[in-house]
Amino acid sequence: MKIGPTLLVAACLLAGGCGKKDKPPPTEAKAKTQAPSANPGVPREPLPPVPVAEANTTKPAPPPPITSSLPLPEQARREMLASYFYNGVNPAKVAGEDLTGDGRQDIGRLDFDAEVRQRFLRHTHALGIGFSQTTVTRKMQSLFVNTNGVHQPALQQEFEAALKDQNLTAADWRRSVHNDLAIRHLNRVHGLTGGFMPARVSRHYYALDRELFDADLVVFAATNFVRQVPDTVPALNAFYQKNAQRYRQPDLLDIVHVPLRFSVLDPTVKTGGTELNREVEEIYKKNKNAYNMPAEEARARIRRELLVQRHPKTGARFNALLKELAAKPVNIARLREVVDAHPELNRLQINGVTAPGASGKLEHVIRTAGQLDPGQLSPQPAVSDDALHLVALVTRKPQPFKKLNKLTEQQYSSVQQDYRGESSLELALKNGRAFAPVLVERVNAGQSFESVCQAAKVWVVPLPRFTLGQADWGTNAPPLPLPVGVVQSTVLPMLDGGETSRLSGFVQVPGGGFVLRLKKRHGTANAPPTEVRKFVNEMRLRGMAAASLDSLYPVTVEPALAALPPGWMVAEWRNLRRALMLRARGKRILSVSGEITKAQQAVNQKETQLAALKRQRKNTDAVTKELNAALQQLYRLRQEKQFYTAEQEALTRGPGAVEPVLPPPGDTERTANDALVNTLNTTNVTSTALLEVAASHPGTAAARRAQLVSAANLFHQEKVNLGAVQAQLNRLLNARPNDLIAPAALLGRAVCRDDLGQTVPAKLDYEALISRHPHHLAAVPARLALGVIAMEAGDTALAHARMQEVIQTDPVGYWARFAGLFKRRLPLLKPPR
């Protein structure tokens, strides 16, 4: 993927790559990361003050307006293009969206992401979310900072100047940043919904989570089968030939690269050394969770970013050379022609490298070249400690595959170890899979578990006593590398219907596999009330995270890597995908009925021919084959039509787009929004402070949101005053019972009544919420609460039905996990007579 040449430094610094959405680089991560709030029920807003590198004595021009007269689809499209450009993503090079899972791209990446952004913007408009120019400017500055968090005006100016090359304006970029802020705030407000979890649900889950089990493992470890592996040269050679691709030697690469030495173009800039290494390590320690890659690779990336940042002149020269070279095919003569045309680069040399792999000083050069096709020029520099390298691959020569007896002693030993390890694992799995059904059959026939295992001479290991909520084995780890989560997932299906099945099937794990015997259940040990309260609060915080997913959706890349939008938005997002799919397949949908008619006629014709041949006692093989093909085609077409019909019906039932009812935020509303996010950004957010925001800005949409956040803040206190929370939510619901934050408020009030023991009013609130807002995320925990109430009342049929509703309607899966576990532990329903 090719990045706009004038943005290379910004792209390297801010995106760390293109075509793939990586975790934020250290500068951006630092801008986004906040100290934890003293009140976990109130999320923080990413608006830190940004110091500026140097004073500017000239009076700045007024910023472009935040509002736009463009139609919403065009506005969203331009904002997405600005986001792509900032993140170094070329939407034309990124796969579009497959809306049905059939491998076809039904809609382009830009079109899909713009549609999603429109939906978010409708919500921000409906809630009246908008900020002042000052807030937006501060956020923009935080996107262009060095590792010390100091604003870099030159970097920001370079980026904004490059917008023109993308047919974008500074207003598009400012509006994109503003609306990103608005969407983040929107996510946090709607995310409060997930935090309203009834205590009765968490307590039931706690009891199941802490139930104690005793179990035995029948272990089939690969290490126990090593002696059974044929240790012969023919067997080893067969394995080697079978895995030839794995053991093939690296290609010989003929590389040319132009090193742009920092000391030539930036002679006064310090290049690092020990100080640079220290800074790299410091950044990595602070932000290691932001890097989805091995530690050494992350450190190397930080180092490259720092070097690129410190040498802007070298980066600018690289961009100029790249742009000039891209006009013609690249070879050594072309490189020499361009380099010779620049007297200021006289001291640079073109170096040829022939390398079998990545090693030594030019490791990054060789790694970069290894990803190119012959004749291709890398769009990004390879960064070494003293230079940016312009890299091109001249030729790639595969090396011949070595015979086994030609390998070095070290290579031969490596192949031998692989052969023994993988062959012994195959034997372990084969024996385990064969033994598991025999064990079940013989135990069911009346033999004891011990006698069957002893006769088969298998390895039985008693497990340490464990719970479903256990995180690890501690010092009592079993002989296999066995995550406790694997044992838990094995035990769960054995608890269906409230009964205990004694034996599992064979379960494969790294290094082998096992069969589990569940010996005894000990129930839940009595826990101190403080521990239970802590568990309840933890479940509520996790619910809030599931509803908000503290992330911004817009820029997606590969569908396999793209995350879902925030939990509160998933149902609408899925319905949007459904609508877009039906629109994209519109012509196909219209033509299916006609094709079904033709296919039915073809079937009728073949059936008639077959009947005639049978009467004439002639060979029917050919016509039978044609009839089967025609029947299969008819079946596929009918299935396709049923799919489209079901999707159209689901689209009608599902949530549609929000229609904004409020006018665009004016100065008063923007001032109120600023006050709210500034309060949320303080280190100690209190309910009193939030209510003061509401009181200072009466009648604004921001004031209502402040009241909701205040109630959530109180609800998440360690010693919660449920009456005070309920009173605040009552005021919200009495004022505007049908606005967009009413479902969260109604759920919160129902949970308060539930936790206070007012079961009947709580049930009425839960049922009203489900009836009025069936597609809202708040309806999911309401259904779960009603299911647990039915479970406690002994109404098994209703409890089963409610839990199934949760499983079917939870777009996130968080509450469905509880419902699935509760449903499994309910007594099985008797079939109707």
JSON list of C-alpha atoms in Angstrom, two decimals, residues 577-734:
[
{"chain": "A", "resi": 577, "resn": "ARG", "atom": "CA", "xyz": [-25.62, -4.62, 7.47]},
{"chain": "A", "resi": 578, "resn": "ARG", "atom": "CA", "xyz": [-28.83, -6.46, 6.67]},
{"chain": "A", "resi": 579, "resn": "ALA", "atom": "CA", "xyz": [-30.29, -3.42, 4.92]},
{"chain": "A", "resi": 580, "resn": "LEU", "atom": "CA", "xyz": [-27.11, -2.82, 2.94]},
{"chain": "A", "resi": 581, "resn": "MET", "atom": "CA", "xyz": [-26.97, -6.47, 1.89]},
{"chain": "A", "resi": 582, "resn": "LEU", "atom": "CA", "xyz": [-30.56, -6.42, 0.65]},
{"chain": "A", "resi": 583, "resn": "ARG", "atom": "CA", "xyz": [-29.86, -3.19, -1.23]},
{"chain": "A", "resi": 584, "resn": "ALA", "atom": "CA", "xyz": [-26.69, -4.61, -2.79]},
{"chain": "A", "resi": 585, "resn": "ARG", "atom": "CA", "xyz": [-28.48, -7.81, -3.79]},
{"chain": "A", "resi": 586, "resn": "GLY", "atom": "CA", "xyz": [-31.59, -6.03, -5.02]},
{"chain": "A", "resi": 587, "resn": "LYS", "atom": "CA", "xyz": [-31.38, -7.20, -8.66]},
{"chain": "A", "resi": 588, "resn": "ARG", "atom": "CA", "xyz": [-30.53, -10.72, -7.58]},
{"chain": "A", "resi": 589, "resn": "ILE", "atom": "CA", "xyz": [-33.52, -10.83, -5.21]},
{"chain": "A", "resi": 590, "resn": "LEU", "atom": "CA", "xyz": [-35.86, -9.82, -8.02]},
{"chain": "A", "resi": 591, "resn": "SER", "atom": "CA", "xyz": [-34.48, -12.48, -10.34]},
{"chain": "A", "resi": 592, "resn": "VAL", "atom": "CA", "xyz": [-34.58, -15.45, -7.94]},
{"chain": "A", "resi": 593, "resn": "SER", "atom": "CA", "xyz": [-38.31, -16.14, -8.32]},
{"chain": "A", "resi": 594, "resn": "GLY", "atom": "CA", "xyz": [-37.97, -16.32, -12.09]},
{"chain": "A", "resi": 595, "resn": "GLU", "atom": "CA", "xyz": [-35.00, -18.66, -11.81]},
{"chain": "A", "resi": 596, "resn": "ILE", "atom": "CA", "xyz": [-36.97, -20.90, -9.45]},
{"chain": "A", "resi": 597, "resn": "THR", "atom": "CA", "xyz": [-39.75, -21.17, -12.04]},
{"chain": "A", "resi": 598, "resn": "LYS", "atom": "CA", "xyz": [-37.24, -22.13, -14.74]},
{"chain": "A", "resi": 599, "resn": "ALA", "atom": "CA", "xyz": [-35.53, -24.61, -12.43]},
{"chain": "A", "resi": 600, "resn": "GLN", "atom": "CA", "xyz": [-38.89, -26.21, -11.59]},
{"chain": "A", "resi": 601, "resn": "GLN", "atom": "CA", "xyz": [-39.65, -26.53, -15.29]},
{"chain": "A", "resi": 602, "resn": "ALA", "atom": "CA", "xyz": [-36.27, -28.19, -15.85]},
{"chain": "A", "resi": 603, "resn": "VAL", "atom": "CA", "xyz": [-37.02, -30.67, -13.04]},
{"chain": "A", "resi": 604, "resn": "ASN", "atom": "CA", "xyz": [-40.43, -31.44, -14.51]},
{"chain": "A", "resi": 605, "resn": "GLN", "atom": "CA", "xyz": [-38.89, -32.00, -17.93]},
{"chain": "A", "resi": 606, "resn": "LYS", "atom": "CA", "xyz": [-36.25, -34.40, -16.59]},
{"chain": "A", "resi": 607, "resn": "GLU", "atom": "CA", "xyz": [-38.84, -36.30, -14.54]},
{"chain": "A", "resi": 608, "resn": "THR", "atom": "CA", "xyz": [-40.95, -36.75, -17.67]},
{"chain": "A", "resi": 609, "resn": "GLN", "atom": "CA", "xyz": [-37.91, -37.99, -19.64]},
{"chain": "A", "resi": 610, "resn": "LEU", "atom": "CA", "xyz": [-36.98, -40.39, -16.84]},
{"chain": "A", "resi": 611, "resn": "ALA", "atom": "CA", "xyz": [-40.50, -41.84, -16.67]},
{"chain": "A", "resi": 612, "resn": "ALA", "atom": "CA", "xyz": [-40.52, -42.37, -20.45]},
{"chain": "A", "resi": 613, "resn": "LEU", "atom": "CA", "xyz": [-37.14, -44.15, -20.38]},
{"chain": "A", "resi": 614, "resn": "LYS", "atom": "CA", "xyz": [-38.31, -46.43, -17.57]},
{"chain": "A", "resi": 615, "resn": "ARG", "atom": "CA", "xyz": [-41.40, -47.38, -19.54]},
{"chain": "A", "resi": 616, "resn": "GLN", "atom": "CA", "xyz": [-39.17, -48.17, -22.51]},
{"chain": "A", "resi": 617, "resn": "ARG", "atom": "CA", "xyz": [-36.76, -50.07, -20.22]},
{"chain": "A", "resi": 618, "resn": "LYS", "atom": "CA", "xyz": [-33.82, -48.01, -21.47]},
{"chain": "A", "resi": 619, "resn": "ASN", "atom": "CA", "xyz": [-30.73, -46.83, -19.61]},
{"chain": "A", "resi": 620, "resn": "THR", "atom": "CA", "xyz": [-31.65, -43.99, -17.26]},
{"chain": "A", "resi": 621, "resn": "ASP", "atom": "CA", "xyz": [-28.21, -43.15, -15.82]},
{"chain": "A", "resi": 622, "resn": "ALA", "atom": "CA", "xyz": [-27.61, -39.96, -17.82]},
{"chain": "A", "resi": 623, "resn": "VAL", "atom": "CA", "xyz": [-31.11, -38.54, -17.24]},
{"chain": "A", "resi": 624, "resn": "THR", "atom": "CA", "xyz": [-31.01, -39.47, -13.55]},
{"chain": "A", "resi": 625, "resn": "LYS", "atom": "CA", "xyz": [-27.75, -37.56, -13.19]},
{"chain": "A", "resi": 626, "resn": "GLU", "atom": "CA", "xyz": [-29.26, -34.52, -14.97]},
{"chain": "A", "resi": 627, "resn": "LEU", "atom": "CA", "xyz": [-32.39, -34.72, -12.79]},
{"chain": "A", "resi": 628, "resn": "ASN", "atom": "CA", "xyz": [-30.31, -34.75, -9.60]},
{"chain": "A", "resi": 629, "resn": "ALA", "atom": "CA", "xyz": [-28.39, -31.71, -10.80]},
{"chain": "A", "resi": 630, "resn": "ALA", "atom": "CA", "xyz": [-31.66, -29.91, -11.60]},
{"chain": "A", "resi": 631, "resn": "LEU", "atom": "CA", "xyz": [-33.09, -30.80, -8.17]},
{"chain": "A", "resi": 632, "resn": "GLN", "atom": "CA", "xyz": [-29.96, -29.50, -6.44]},
{"chain": "A", "resi": 633, "resn": "GLN", "atom": "CA", "xyz": [-30.19, -26.23, -8.37]},
{"chain": "A", "resi": 634, "resn": "LEU", "atom": "CA", "xyz": [-33.87, -25.88, -7.45]},
{"chain": "A", "resi": 635, "resn": "TYR", "atom": "CA", "xyz": [-33.06, -26.55, -3.80]},
{"chain": "A", "resi": 636, "resn": "ARG", "atom": "CA", "xyz": [-30.26, -23.94, -3.77]},
{"chain": "A", "resi": 637, "resn": "LEU", "atom": "CA", "xyz": [-32.52, -21.31, -5.32]},
{"chain": "A", "resi": 638, "resn": "ARG", "atom": "CA", "xyz": [-35.34, -21.99, -2.86]},
{"chain": "A", "resi": 639, "resn": "GLN", "atom": "CA", "xyz": [-32.89, -21.78, 0.05]},
{"chain": "A", "resi": 640, "resn": "GLU", "atom": "CA", "xyz": [-31.60, -18.47, -1.34]},
{"chain": "A", "resi": 641, "resn": "LYS", "atom": "CA", "xyz": [-35.12, -17.08, -1.60]},
{"chain": "A", "resi": 642, "resn": "GLN", "atom": "CA", "xyz": [-35.93, -18.21, 1.93]},
{"chain": "A", "resi": 643, "resn": "PHE", "atom": "CA", "xyz": [-32.77, -16.48, 3.15]},
{"chain": "A", "resi": 644, "resn": "TYR", "atom": "CA", "xyz": [-33.71, -13.17, 1.51]},
{"chain": "A", "resi": 645, "resn": "THR", "atom": "CA", "xyz": [-37.28, -13.41, 2.80]},
{"chain": "A", "resi": 646, "resn": "ALA", "atom": "CA", "xyz": [-36.08, -14.09, 6.34]},
{"chain": "A", "resi": 647, "resn": "GLU", "atom": "CA", "xyz": [-33.61, -11.20, 6.16]},
{"chain": "A", "resi": 648, "resn": "GLN", "atom": "CA", "xyz": [-36.32, -8.81, 4.93]},
{"chain": "A", "resi": 649, "resn": "GLU", "atom": "CA", "xyz": [-38.59, -9.87, 7.81]},
{"chain": "A", "resi": 650, "resn": "ALA", "atom": "CA", "xyz": [-35.74, -9.47, 10.30]},
{"chain": "A", "resi": 651, "resn": "LEU", "atom": "CA", "xyz": [-34.98, -6.02, 8.89]},
{"chain": "A", "resi": 652, "resn": "THR", "atom": "CA", "xyz": [-38.57, -4.99, 9.51]},
{"chain": "A", "resi": 653, "resn": "ARG", "atom": "CA", "xyz": [-38.49, -6.27, 13.09]},
{"chain": "A", "resi": 654, "resn": "GLY", "atom": "CA", "xyz": [-35.03, -4.91, 13.94]},
{"chain": "A", "resi": 655, "resn": "PRO", "atom": "CA", "xyz": [-34.00, -1.42, 15.08]},
{"chain": "A", "resi": 656, "resn": "GLY", "atom": "CA", "xyz": [-33.88, 1.33, 12.48]},
{"chain": "A", "resi": 657, "resn": "ALA", "atom": "CA", "xyz": [-31.86, 4.53, 12.26]},
{"chain": "A", "resi": 658, "resn": "VAL", "atom": "CA", "xyz": [-32.40, 7.15, 14.94]},
{"chain": "A", "resi": 659, "resn": "GLU", "atom": "CA", "xyz": [-34.10, 10.30, 13.73]},
{"chain": "A", "resi": 660, "resn": "PRO", "atom": "CA", "xyz": [-32.60, 13.37, 15.44]},
{"chain": "A", "resi": 661, "resn": "VAL", "atom": "CA", "xyz": [-35.27, 15.54, 17.05]},
{"chain": "A", "resi": 662, "resn": "LEU", "atom": "CA", "xyz": [-33.01, 18.21, 18.50]},
{"chain": "A", "resi": 663, "resn": "PRO", "atom": "CA", "xyz": [-31.58, 21.15, 16.51]},
{"chain": "A", "resi": 664, "resn": "PRO", "atom": "CA", "xyz": [-27.78, 21.24, 16.00]},
{"chain": "A", "resi": 665, "resn": "PRO", "atom": "CA", "xyz": [-26.05, 22.27, 19.25]},
{"chain": "A", "resi": 666, "resn": "GLY", "atom": "CA", "xyz": [-25.74, 26.01, 19.66]},
{"chain": "A", "resi": 667, "resn": "ASP", "atom": "CA", "xyz": [-23.25, 27.91, 21.79]},
{"chain": "A", "resi": 668, "resn": "THR", "atom": "CA", "xyz": [-25.23, 27.26, 24.98]},
{"chain": "A", "resi": 669, "resn": "GLU", "atom": "CA", "xyz": [-25.37, 23.53, 24.36]},
{"chain": "A", "resi": 670, "resn": "ARG", "atom": "CA", "xyz": [-21.68, 23.38, 23.41]},
{"chain": "A", "resi": 671, "resn": "THR", "atom": "CA", "xyz": [-20.72, 25.21, 26.59]},
{"chain": "A", "resi": 672, "resn": "ALA", "atom": "CA", "xyz": [-22.76, 22.72, 28.61]},
{"chain": "A", "resi": 673, "resn": "ASN", "atom": "CA", "xyz": [-21.09, 19.79, 26.83]},
{"chain": "A", "resi": 674, "resn": "ASP", "atom": "CA", "xyz": [-17.65, 21.25, 27.52]},
{"chain": "A", "resi": 675, "resn": "ALA", "atom": "CA", "xyz": [-18.51, 21.62, 31.19]},
{"chain": "A", "resi": 676, "resn": "LEU", "atom": "CA", "xyz": [-19.69, 18.01, 31.34]},
{"chain": "A", "resi": 677, "resn": "VAL", "atom": "CA", "xyz": [-16.63, 16.44, 29.71]},
{"chain": "A", "resi": 678, "resn": "ASN", "atom": "CA", "xyz": [-14.29, 18.70, 31.69]},
{"chain": "A", "resi": 679, "resn": "THR", "atom": "CA", "xyz": [-15.94, 17.47, 34.87]},
{"chain": "A", "resi": 680, "resn": "LEU", "atom": "CA", "xyz": [-15.69, 13.86, 33.73]},
{"chain": "A", "resi": 681, "resn": "ASN", "atom": "CA", "xyz": [-12.01, 14.41, 33.02]},
{"chain": "A", "resi": 682, "resn": "THR", "atom": "CA", "xyz": [-11.20, 15.39, 36.60]},
{"chain": "A", "resi": 683, "resn": "THR", "atom": "CA", "xyz": [-9.43, 12.92, 38.85]},
{"chain": "A", "resi": 684, "resn": "ASN", "atom": "CA", "xyz": [-12.28, 12.65, 41.34]},
{"chain": "A", "resi": 685, "resn": "VAL", "atom": "CA", "xyz": [-15.67, 12.80, 39.68]},
{"chain": "A", "resi": 686, "resn": "THR", "atom": "CA", "xyz": [-18.47, 13.14, 42.21]},
{"chain": "A", "resi": 687, "resn": "SER", "atom": "CA", "xyz": [-22.20, 12.99, 41.86]},
{"chain": "A", "resi": 688, "resn": "THR", "atom": "CA", "xyz": [-22.42, 16.46, 43.41]},
{"chain": "A", "resi": 689, "resn": "ALA", "atom": "CA", "xyz": [-20.12, 17.94, 40.76]},
{"chain": "A", "resi": 690, "resn": "LEU", "atom": "CA", "xyz": [-22.19, 16.38, 37.98]},
{"chain": "A", "resi": 691, "resn": "LEU", "atom": "CA", "xyz": [-25.42, 17.69, 39.46]},
{"chain": "A", "resi": 692, "resn": "GLU", "atom": "CA", "xyz": [-23.83, 21.14, 39.64]},
{"chain": "A", "resi": 693, "resn": "VAL", "atom": "CA", "xyz": [-23.15, 20.90, 35.88]},
{"chain": "A", "resi": 694, "resn": "ALA", "atom": "CA", "xyz": [-26.81, 20.06, 35.34]},
{"chain": "A", "resi": 695, "resn": "ALA", "atom": "CA", "xyz": [-27.94, 22.92, 37.56]},
{"chain": "A", "resi": 696, "resn": "SER", "atom": "CA", "xyz": [-25.60, 25.40, 35.84]},
{"chain": "A", "resi": 697, "resn": "HIS", "atom": "CA", "xyz": [-26.93, 24.52, 32.38]},
{"chain": "A", "resi": 698, "resn": "PRO", "atom": "CA", "xyz": [-30.66, 23.92, 32.86]},
{"chain": "A", "resi": 699, "resn": "GLY", "atom": "CA", "xyz": [-32.74, 22.81, 29.91]},
{"chain": "A", "resi": 700, "resn": "THR", "atom": "CA", "xyz": [-29.79, 21.48, 27.92]},
{"chain": "A", "resi": 701, "resn": "ALA", "atom": "CA", "xyz": [-29.38, 17.93, 26.67]},
{"chain": "A", "resi": 702, "resn": "ALA", "atom": "CA", "xyz": [-25.98, 17.89, 28.40]},
{"chain": "A", "resi": 703, "resn": "ALA", "atom": "CA", "xyz": [-27.70, 18.55, 31.73]},
{"chain": "A", "resi": 704, "resn": "ARG", "atom": "CA", "xyz": [-29.84, 15.41, 31.32]},
{"chain": "A", "resi": 705, "resn": "ARG", "atom": "CA", "xyz": [-26.77, 13.36, 30.49]},
{"chain": "A", "resi": 706, "resn": "ALA", "atom": "CA", "xyz": [-25.04, 14.80, 33.54]},
{"chain": "A", "resi": 707, "resn": "GLN", "atom": "CA", "xyz": [-27.97, 13.64, 35.68]},
{"chain": "A", "resi": 708, "resn": "LEU", "atom": "CA", "xyz": [-27.76, 10.11, 34.25]},
{"chain": "A", "resi": 709, "resn": "VAL", "atom": "CA", "xyz": [-24.00, 9.93, 34.81]},
{"chain": "A", "resi": 710, "resn": "SER", "atom": "CA", "xyz": [-24.50, 11.27, 38.33]},
{"chain": "A", "resi": 711, "resn": "ALA", "atom": "CA", "xyz": [-26.99, 8.49, 39.09]},
{"chain": "A", "resi": 712, "resn": "ALA", "atom": "CA", "xyz": [-24.57, 5.91, 37.66]},
{"chain": "A", "resi": 713, "resn": "ASN", "atom": "CA", "xyz": [-21.81, 7.39, 39.78]},
{"chain": "A", "resi": 714, "resn": "LEU", "atom": "CA", "xyz": [-23.87, 6.95, 42.93]},
{"chain": "A", "resi": 715, "resn": "PHE", "atom": "CA", "xyz": [-24.91, 3.44, 41.90]},
{"chain": "A", "resi": 716, "resn": "HIS", "atom": "CA", "xyz": [-21.30, 2.30, 41.60]},
{"chain": "A", "resi": 717, "resn": "GLN", "atom": "CA", "xyz": [-20.22, 3.58, 45.01]},
{"chain": "A", "resi": 718, "resn": "GLU", "atom": "CA", "xyz": [-19.02, 0.91, 47.43]},
{"chain": "A", "resi": 719, "resn": "LYS", "atom": "CA", "xyz": [-21.76, 1.85, 49.89]},
{"chain": "A", "resi": 720, "resn": "VAL", "atom": "CA", "xyz": [-24.56, 2.75, 47.53]},
{"chain": "A", "resi": 721, "resn": "ASN", "atom": "CA", "xyz": [-27.61, 4.78, 48.56]},
{"chain": "A", "resi": 722, "resn": "LEU", "atom": "CA", "xyz": [-30.17, 3.10, 46.29]},
{"chain": "A", "resi": 723, "resn": "GLY", "atom": "CA", "xyz": [-32.90, 5.48, 47.36]},
{"chain": "A", "resi": 724, "resn": "ALA", "atom": "CA", "xyz": [-30.89, 8.51, 46.20]},
{"chain": "A", "resi": 725, "resn": "VAL", "atom": "CA", "xyz": [-30.09, 6.82, 42.87]},
{"chain": "A", "resi": 726, "resn": "GLN", "atom": "CA", "xyz": [-33.74, 5.95, 42.36]},
{"chain": "A", "resi": 727, "resn": "ALA", "atom": "CA", "xyz": [-34.80, 9.53, 43.13]},
{"chain": "A", "resi": 728, "resn": "GLN", "atom": "CA", "xyz": [-32.41, 10.96, 40.50]},
{"chain": "A", "resi": 729, "resn": "LEU", "atom": "CA", "xyz": [-33.61, 8.47, 37.88]},
{"chain": "A", "resi": 730, "resn": "ASN", "atom": "CA", "xyz": [-37.24, 9.22, 38.73]},
{"chain": "A", "resi": 731, "resn": "ARG", "atom": "CA", "xyz": [-36.64, 12.91, 38.02]},
{"chain": "A", "resi": 732, "resn": "LEU", "atom": "CA", "xyz": [-35.12, 12.03, 34.64]},
{"chain": "A", "resi": 733, "resn": "LEU", "atom": "CA", "xyz": [-37.98, 9.73, 33.67]},
{"chain": "A", "resi": 734, "resn": "ASN", "atom": "CA", "xyz": [-40.69, 12.11, 34.86]}
]
